[in-house]
Coordinates of C-alpha atoms in Angstrom, one line a residue:
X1 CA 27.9 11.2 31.9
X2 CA 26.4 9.1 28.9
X3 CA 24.5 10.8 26.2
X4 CA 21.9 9.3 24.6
X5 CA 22.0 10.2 20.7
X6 CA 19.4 8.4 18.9
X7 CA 20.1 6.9 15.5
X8 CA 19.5 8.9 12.3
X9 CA 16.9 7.5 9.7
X10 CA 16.6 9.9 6.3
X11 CA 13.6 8.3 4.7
X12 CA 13.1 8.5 0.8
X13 CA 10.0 8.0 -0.8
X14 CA 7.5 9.6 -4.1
X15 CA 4.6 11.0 -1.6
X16 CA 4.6 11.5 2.7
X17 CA 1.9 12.0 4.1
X18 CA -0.9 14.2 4.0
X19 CA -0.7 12.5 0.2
X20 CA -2.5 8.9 0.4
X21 CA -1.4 5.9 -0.8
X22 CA -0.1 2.5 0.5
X23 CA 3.2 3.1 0.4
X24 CA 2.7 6.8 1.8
X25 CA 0.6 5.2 5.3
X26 CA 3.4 2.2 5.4
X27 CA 6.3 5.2 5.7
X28 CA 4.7 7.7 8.1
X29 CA 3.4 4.2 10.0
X30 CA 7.5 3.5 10.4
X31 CA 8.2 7.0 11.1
X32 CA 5.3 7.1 14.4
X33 CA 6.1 3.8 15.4
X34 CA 10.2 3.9 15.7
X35 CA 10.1 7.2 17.9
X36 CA 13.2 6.5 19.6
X37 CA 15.0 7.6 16.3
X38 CA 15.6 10.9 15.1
X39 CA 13.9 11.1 11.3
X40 CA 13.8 13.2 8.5
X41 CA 12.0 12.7 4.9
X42 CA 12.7 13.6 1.8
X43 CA 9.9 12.9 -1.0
X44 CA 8.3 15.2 -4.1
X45 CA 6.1 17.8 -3.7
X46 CA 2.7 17.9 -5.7
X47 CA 3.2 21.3 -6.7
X48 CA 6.0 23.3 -8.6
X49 CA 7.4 24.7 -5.9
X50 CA 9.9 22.9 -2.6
X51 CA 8.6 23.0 0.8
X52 CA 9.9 22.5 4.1
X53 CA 7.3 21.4 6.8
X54 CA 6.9 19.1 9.9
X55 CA 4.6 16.6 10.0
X56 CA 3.6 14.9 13.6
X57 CA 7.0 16.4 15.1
X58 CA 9.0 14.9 11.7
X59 CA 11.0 17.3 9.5
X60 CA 9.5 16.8 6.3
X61 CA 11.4 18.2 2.9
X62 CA 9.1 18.4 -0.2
X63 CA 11.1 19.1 -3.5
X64 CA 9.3 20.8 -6.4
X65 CA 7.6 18.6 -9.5
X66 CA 8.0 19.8 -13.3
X67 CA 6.0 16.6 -14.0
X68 CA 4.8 13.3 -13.5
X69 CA 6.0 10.5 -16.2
X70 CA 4.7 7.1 -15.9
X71 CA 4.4 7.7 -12.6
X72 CA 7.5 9.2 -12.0
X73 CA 7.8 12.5 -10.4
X74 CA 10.5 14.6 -12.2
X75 CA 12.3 17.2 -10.0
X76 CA 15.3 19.5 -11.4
X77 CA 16.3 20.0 -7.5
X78 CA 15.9 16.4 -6.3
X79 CA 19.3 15.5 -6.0
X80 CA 21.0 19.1 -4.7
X81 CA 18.3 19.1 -2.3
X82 CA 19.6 15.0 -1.1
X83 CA 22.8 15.7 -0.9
X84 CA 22.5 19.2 0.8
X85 CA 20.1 17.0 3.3
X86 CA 23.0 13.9 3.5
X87 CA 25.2 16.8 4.6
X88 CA 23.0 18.3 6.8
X89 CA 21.5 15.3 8.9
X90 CA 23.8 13.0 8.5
X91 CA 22.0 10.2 8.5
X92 CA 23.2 6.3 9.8
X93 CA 20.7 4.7 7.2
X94 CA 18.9 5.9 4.4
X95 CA 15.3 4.1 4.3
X96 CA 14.5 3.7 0.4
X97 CA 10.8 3.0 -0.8
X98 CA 10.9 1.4 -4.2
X99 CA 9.2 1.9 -7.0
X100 CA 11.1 5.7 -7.8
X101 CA 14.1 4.7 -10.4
X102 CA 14.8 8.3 -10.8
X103 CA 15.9 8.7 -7.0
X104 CA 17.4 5.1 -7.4
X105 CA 19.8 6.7 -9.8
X106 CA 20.2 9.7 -7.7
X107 CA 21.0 7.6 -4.7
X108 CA 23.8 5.7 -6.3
X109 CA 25.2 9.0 -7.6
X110 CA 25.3 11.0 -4.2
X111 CA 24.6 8.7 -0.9
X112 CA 28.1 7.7 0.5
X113 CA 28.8 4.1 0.7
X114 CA 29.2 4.3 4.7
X115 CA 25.6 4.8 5.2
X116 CA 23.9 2.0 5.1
X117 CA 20.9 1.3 2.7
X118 CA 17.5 -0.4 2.9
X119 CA 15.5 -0.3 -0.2
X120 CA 12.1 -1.4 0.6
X121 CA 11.0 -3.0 -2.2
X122 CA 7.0 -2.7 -2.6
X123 CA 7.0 -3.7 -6.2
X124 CA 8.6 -4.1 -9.6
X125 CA 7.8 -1.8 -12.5
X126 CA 5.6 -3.9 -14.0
X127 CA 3.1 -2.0 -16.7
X128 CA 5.6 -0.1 -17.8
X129 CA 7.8 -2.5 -19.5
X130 CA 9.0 0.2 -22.0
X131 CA 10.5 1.8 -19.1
X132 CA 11.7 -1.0 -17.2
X133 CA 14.1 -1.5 -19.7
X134 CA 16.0 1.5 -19.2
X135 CA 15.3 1.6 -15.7
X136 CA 16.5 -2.3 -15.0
X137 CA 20.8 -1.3 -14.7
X138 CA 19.7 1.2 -12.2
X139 CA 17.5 -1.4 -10.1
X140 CA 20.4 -4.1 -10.9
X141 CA 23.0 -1.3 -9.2
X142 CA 20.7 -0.4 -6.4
X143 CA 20.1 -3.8 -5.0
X144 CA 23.7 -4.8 -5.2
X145 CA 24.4 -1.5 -3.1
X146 CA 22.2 -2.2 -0.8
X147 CA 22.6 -3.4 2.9
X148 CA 19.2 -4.8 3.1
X149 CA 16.0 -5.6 1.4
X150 CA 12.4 -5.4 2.8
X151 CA 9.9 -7.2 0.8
X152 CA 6.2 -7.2 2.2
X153 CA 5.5 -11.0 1.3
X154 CA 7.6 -13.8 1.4
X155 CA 5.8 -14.5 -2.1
X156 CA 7.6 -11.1 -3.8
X157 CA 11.0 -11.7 -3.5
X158 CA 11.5 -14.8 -5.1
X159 CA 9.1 -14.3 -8.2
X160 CA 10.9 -11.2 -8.6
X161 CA 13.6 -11.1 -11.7
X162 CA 15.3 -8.5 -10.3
X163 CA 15.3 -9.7 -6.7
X164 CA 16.0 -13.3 -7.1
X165 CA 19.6 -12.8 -7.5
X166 CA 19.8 -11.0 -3.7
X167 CA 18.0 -13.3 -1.5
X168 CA 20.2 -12.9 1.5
X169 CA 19.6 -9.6 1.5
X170 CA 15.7 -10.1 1.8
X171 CA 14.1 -9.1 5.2
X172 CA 10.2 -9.9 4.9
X173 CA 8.5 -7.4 6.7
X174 CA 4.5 -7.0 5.8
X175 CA 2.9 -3.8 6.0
X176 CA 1.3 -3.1 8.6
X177 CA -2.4 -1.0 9.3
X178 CA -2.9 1.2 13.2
X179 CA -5.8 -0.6 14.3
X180 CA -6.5 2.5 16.6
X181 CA -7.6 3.8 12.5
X182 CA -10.3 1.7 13.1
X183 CA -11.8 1.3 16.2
X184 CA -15.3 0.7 15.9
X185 CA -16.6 3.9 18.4
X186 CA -20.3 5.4 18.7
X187 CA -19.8 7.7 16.2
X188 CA -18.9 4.9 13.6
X189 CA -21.9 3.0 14.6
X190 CA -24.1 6.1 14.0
X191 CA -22.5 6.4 10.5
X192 CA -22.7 2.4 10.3
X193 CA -26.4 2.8 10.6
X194 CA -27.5 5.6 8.4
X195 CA -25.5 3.9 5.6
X196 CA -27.4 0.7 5.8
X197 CA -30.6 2.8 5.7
X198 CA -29.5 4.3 3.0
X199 CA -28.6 0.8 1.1
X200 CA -31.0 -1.7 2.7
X201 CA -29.2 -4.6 0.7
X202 CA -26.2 -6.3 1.2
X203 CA -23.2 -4.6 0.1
X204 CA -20.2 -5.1 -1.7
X205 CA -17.6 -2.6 -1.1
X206 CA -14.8 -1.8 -3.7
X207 CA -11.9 1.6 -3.1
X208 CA -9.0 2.3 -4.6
X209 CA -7.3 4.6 -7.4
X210 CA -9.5 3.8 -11.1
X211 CA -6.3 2.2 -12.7
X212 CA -6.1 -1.0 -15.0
X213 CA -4.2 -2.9 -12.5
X214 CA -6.9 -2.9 -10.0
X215 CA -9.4 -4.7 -12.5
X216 CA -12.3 -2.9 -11.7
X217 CA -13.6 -4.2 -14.9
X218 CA -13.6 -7.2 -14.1
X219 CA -15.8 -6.9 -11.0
X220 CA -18.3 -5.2 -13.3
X221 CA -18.4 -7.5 -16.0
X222 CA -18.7 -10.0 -12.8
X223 CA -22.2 -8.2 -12.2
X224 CA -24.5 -10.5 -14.0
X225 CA -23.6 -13.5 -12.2
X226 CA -24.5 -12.4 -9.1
X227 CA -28.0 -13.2 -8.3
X228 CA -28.9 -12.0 -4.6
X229 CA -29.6 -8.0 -4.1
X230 CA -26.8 -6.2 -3.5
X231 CA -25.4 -2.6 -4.0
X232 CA -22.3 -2.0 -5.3
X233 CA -20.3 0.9 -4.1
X234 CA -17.6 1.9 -5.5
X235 CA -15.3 4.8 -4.0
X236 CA -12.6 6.4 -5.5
X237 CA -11.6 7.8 -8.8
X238 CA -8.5 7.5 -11.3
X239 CA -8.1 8.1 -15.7
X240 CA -10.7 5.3 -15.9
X241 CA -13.7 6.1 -14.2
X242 CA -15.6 8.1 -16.8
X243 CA -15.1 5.2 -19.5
X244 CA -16.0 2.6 -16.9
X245 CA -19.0 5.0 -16.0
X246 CA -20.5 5.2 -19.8
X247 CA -19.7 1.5 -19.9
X248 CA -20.9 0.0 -17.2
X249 CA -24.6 1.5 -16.0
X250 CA -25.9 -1.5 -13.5
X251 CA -28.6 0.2 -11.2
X252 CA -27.1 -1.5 -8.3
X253 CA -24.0 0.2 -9.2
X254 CA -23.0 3.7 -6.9
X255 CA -20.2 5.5 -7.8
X256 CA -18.8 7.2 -4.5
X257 CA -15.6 9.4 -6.0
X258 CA -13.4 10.1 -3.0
X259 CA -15.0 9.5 0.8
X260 CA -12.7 11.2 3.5
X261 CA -10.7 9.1 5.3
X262 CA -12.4 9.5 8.2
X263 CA -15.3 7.4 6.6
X264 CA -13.6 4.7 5.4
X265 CA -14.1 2.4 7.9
X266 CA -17.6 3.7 8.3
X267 CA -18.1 2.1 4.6
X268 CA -15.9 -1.3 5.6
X269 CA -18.1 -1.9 8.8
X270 CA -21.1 -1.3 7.1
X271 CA -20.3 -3.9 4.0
X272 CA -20.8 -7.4 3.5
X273 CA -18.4 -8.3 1.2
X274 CA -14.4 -6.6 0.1
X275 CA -14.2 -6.9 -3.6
X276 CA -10.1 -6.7 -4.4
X277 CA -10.3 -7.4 -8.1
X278 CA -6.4 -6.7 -9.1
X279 CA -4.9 -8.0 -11.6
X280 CA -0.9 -7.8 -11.3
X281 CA 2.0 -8.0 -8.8
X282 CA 1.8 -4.5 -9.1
X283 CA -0.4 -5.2 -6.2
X284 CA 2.4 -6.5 -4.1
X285 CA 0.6 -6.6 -1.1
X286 CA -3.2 -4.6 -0.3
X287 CA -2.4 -2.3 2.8
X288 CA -6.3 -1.8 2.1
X289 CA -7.1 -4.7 1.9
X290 CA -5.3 -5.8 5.5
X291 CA -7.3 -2.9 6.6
X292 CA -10.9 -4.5 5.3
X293 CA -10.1 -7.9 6.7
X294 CA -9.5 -6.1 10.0
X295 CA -13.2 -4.8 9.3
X296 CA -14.2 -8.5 9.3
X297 CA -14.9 -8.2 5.4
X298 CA -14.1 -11.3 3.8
X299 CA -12.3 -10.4 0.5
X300 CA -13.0 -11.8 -3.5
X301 CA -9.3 -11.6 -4.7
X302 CA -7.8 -13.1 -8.0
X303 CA -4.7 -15.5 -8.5
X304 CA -1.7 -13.1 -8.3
X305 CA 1.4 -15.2 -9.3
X306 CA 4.0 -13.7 -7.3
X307 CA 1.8 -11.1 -5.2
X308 CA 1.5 -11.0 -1.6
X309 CA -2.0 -10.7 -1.9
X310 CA -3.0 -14.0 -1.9
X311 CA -1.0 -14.3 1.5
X312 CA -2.6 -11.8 2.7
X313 CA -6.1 -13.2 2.1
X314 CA -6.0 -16.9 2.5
X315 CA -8.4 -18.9 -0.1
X316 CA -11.2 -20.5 1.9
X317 CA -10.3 -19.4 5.1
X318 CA -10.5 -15.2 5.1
X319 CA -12.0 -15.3 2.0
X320 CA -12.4 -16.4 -1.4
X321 CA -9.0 -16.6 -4.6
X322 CA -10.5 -17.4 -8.2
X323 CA -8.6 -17.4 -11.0
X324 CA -7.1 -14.4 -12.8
X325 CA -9.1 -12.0 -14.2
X326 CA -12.5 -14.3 -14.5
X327 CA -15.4 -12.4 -14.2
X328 CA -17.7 -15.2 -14.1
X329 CA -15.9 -17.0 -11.0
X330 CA -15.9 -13.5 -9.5
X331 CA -19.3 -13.2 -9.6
X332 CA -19.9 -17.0 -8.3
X333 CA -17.5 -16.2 -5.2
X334 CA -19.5 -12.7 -4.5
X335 CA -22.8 -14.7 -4.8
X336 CA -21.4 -17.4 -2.8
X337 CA -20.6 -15.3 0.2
X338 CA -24.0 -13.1 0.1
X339 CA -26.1 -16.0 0.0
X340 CA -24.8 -17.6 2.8
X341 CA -24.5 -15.6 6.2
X342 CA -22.6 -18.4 8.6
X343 CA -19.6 -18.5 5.8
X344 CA -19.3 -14.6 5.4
X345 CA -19.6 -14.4 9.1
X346 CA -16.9 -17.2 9.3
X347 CA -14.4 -16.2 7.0
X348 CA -15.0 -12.4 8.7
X349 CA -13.9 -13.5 11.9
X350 CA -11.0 -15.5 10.6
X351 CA -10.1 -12.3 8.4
X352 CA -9.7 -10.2 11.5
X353 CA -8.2 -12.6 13.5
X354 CA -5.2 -13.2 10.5
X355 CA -4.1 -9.0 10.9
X356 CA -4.0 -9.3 14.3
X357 CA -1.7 -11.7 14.4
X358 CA 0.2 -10.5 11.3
X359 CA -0.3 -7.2 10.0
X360 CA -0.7 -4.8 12.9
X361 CA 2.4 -2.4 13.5
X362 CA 2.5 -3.2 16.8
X363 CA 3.4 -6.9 15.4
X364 CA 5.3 -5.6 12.7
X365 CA 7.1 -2.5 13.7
X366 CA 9.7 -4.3 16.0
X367 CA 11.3 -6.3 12.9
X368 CA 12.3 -2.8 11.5
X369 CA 13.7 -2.0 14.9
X370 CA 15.5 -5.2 14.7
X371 CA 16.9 -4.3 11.1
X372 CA 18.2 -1.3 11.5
X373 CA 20.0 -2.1 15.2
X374 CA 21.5 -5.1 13.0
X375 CA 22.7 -2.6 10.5
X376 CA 24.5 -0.4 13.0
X377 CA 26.0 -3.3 14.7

């Protein structure tokens, strides 16, 4: 009799969940999603010490972390631990989530060239330009070994130096948000409702880590050009928020630090307005900000040449582009939207309506499906 064996999938990544982040949510989304294939992780531990757990019936393998430099986690058992796993599971494809040079160099050391290779490309190291150019052979290496490319915009890829060269290997495939994340239940009504007692104005939501590259600057120095009453909340934290705290004391201004995730879409139901002020194609796509315009936020983003955001969030139709980095046409756009109720509502609607169609895994998790049954064909 036949015997089912399901494919093997060894995912690599910095962080799996619990950790948060973009790129975190986008792998453990793949891993729930693709259930008729046996998985296994590898990623870095927080902590200076390696840990073996499961998470949601997935073998999760955490290695220790002597440091983190420019955003790199450095591990002295990374690659043992990879190639002890490679021996182990025996994986069919190795699923690669780049930025991580370090395991980029690790991966052309030990990964055998029968297993086949998708790097998923969520951004170039851009700020780090000092590093990038030591970093650059191992990228140029790791794209020419790989089988296949996922970029998360059809915008990335090309604007890319790195990528450019490999376009045949590109596979677009956005990231994707679990609308059941954000169902819109009694209880988030009841939280819906005490937050809007609490700020009786409209509101203007921004999250996300404190980092330059987000240009949270830039929506406060956007402040005096918005005219209607509004609060300003602001969630999350990162090396910046004290400076931007002493700098920046607007009484509309509330400074949330961290909200569980479980309130999150409490905040994005109860707002009026999704400020995304980044900057760079660091920002390759905005899983967040899928998730706000699924909220029926309409979204103030900035020009990103080369950034999927600005696919994500369509100029004058789910919300509003303005140019990079211009606080005074970022204020204009905010004011634009709060004084006028029938285009917020419009653009809201329209905002939704574009992540159902596009950026829902149920959309979006067949076209891995399809790429890796390509790869073992």
């Amino acid at each position: 009799m036949f015997k089912y064996i399901p494919m093997r999938i060894l995912h690599l990544g910095k962080y799996y969940s619990p950790v948060k982040g973009g790129i975190e949510s986008t792998s453990k989304y793949i891993v729930d999603y693709l259930s008729d294939y046996e998985h296994c992780v590898l990623c870095f531990n927080d902590k200076f010490e390696s840990k073996q757990d499961i998470v949601d019936g997935t073998s999760v393998l955490r290695t220790s972390t002597i440091a983190v430099i420019k955003s790199q986690p450095i591990s002295l058992s990374y690659m043992t631990l990879l190639k002890k796993k490679i021996d182990e599971f025996q994986p069919e494809i190795i699923h690669f989530h780049y930025p991580n040079p370090l395991v980029a160099l690790y991966i052309l050391i030990v990964v055998p060239k029968n297993i086949k290779l998708v790097v998923h490309w969520h951004s170039d190291v851009v700020a780090q330009k000092s590093i990038h150019k030591l970093v650059k052979p191992i990228e140029l290496k790791l794209v020419k070994r790989a089988d296949a490319i996922i970029t998360t915009s059809p915008l990335y890829g090309p604007a890319s130096d790195i990528l450019r060269l490999y376009q045949k290997k590109i596979f677009v495939i956005a990231s994707a948000i679990e609308k059941k994340n954000f169902t819109y239940d009694d209880a988030t009504e009841r939280k819906v409702k005490k937050l809007k007692a609490i700020y009786p104005y409209k509101i203007v939501f921004f999250i996300g880590r404190h980092v330059e590259y987000k240009g949270i600057r830039y929506l406060f120095d956007s402040v005096p050009h918005i005219k209607t009453p509004c609060h300003i909340l602001i969630a999350g934290d990162g090396p910046l928020t004290e400076d931007l705290k002493k700098k920046y004391n607007y009484e509309n201004i509330v400074w949330l630090g961290r909200i569980a995730d479980e309130d999150v879409k409490s905040y994005l139901y109860a707002s009026d307005i999704f400020a995304f002020p980044s900057v760079s194609r660091n920002e390759a796509f905005g899983l967040v900000l899928a998730e706000a315009m699924y909220c029926q936020l309409p979204a103030i983003t900035f020009t990103i040449d080369g950034s999927g955001v600005n696919w994500v969030s369509l100029n004058s139709e789910t919300g509003i582009e303005v140019s990079n980095s211009n606080a005074l046409e970022f204020g204009n756009a905010i004011e634009k939207l709060l004084s006028n109720d029938a285009l917020r509502d419009q653009y809201g609607r329209n905002a939704k309506r574009r992540v159902e169609e596009n950026f829902l895994m149920e959309i979006v998790g067949p076209q891995y499906n399809q790429l890796y049954k390509s790869l073992k064909s």
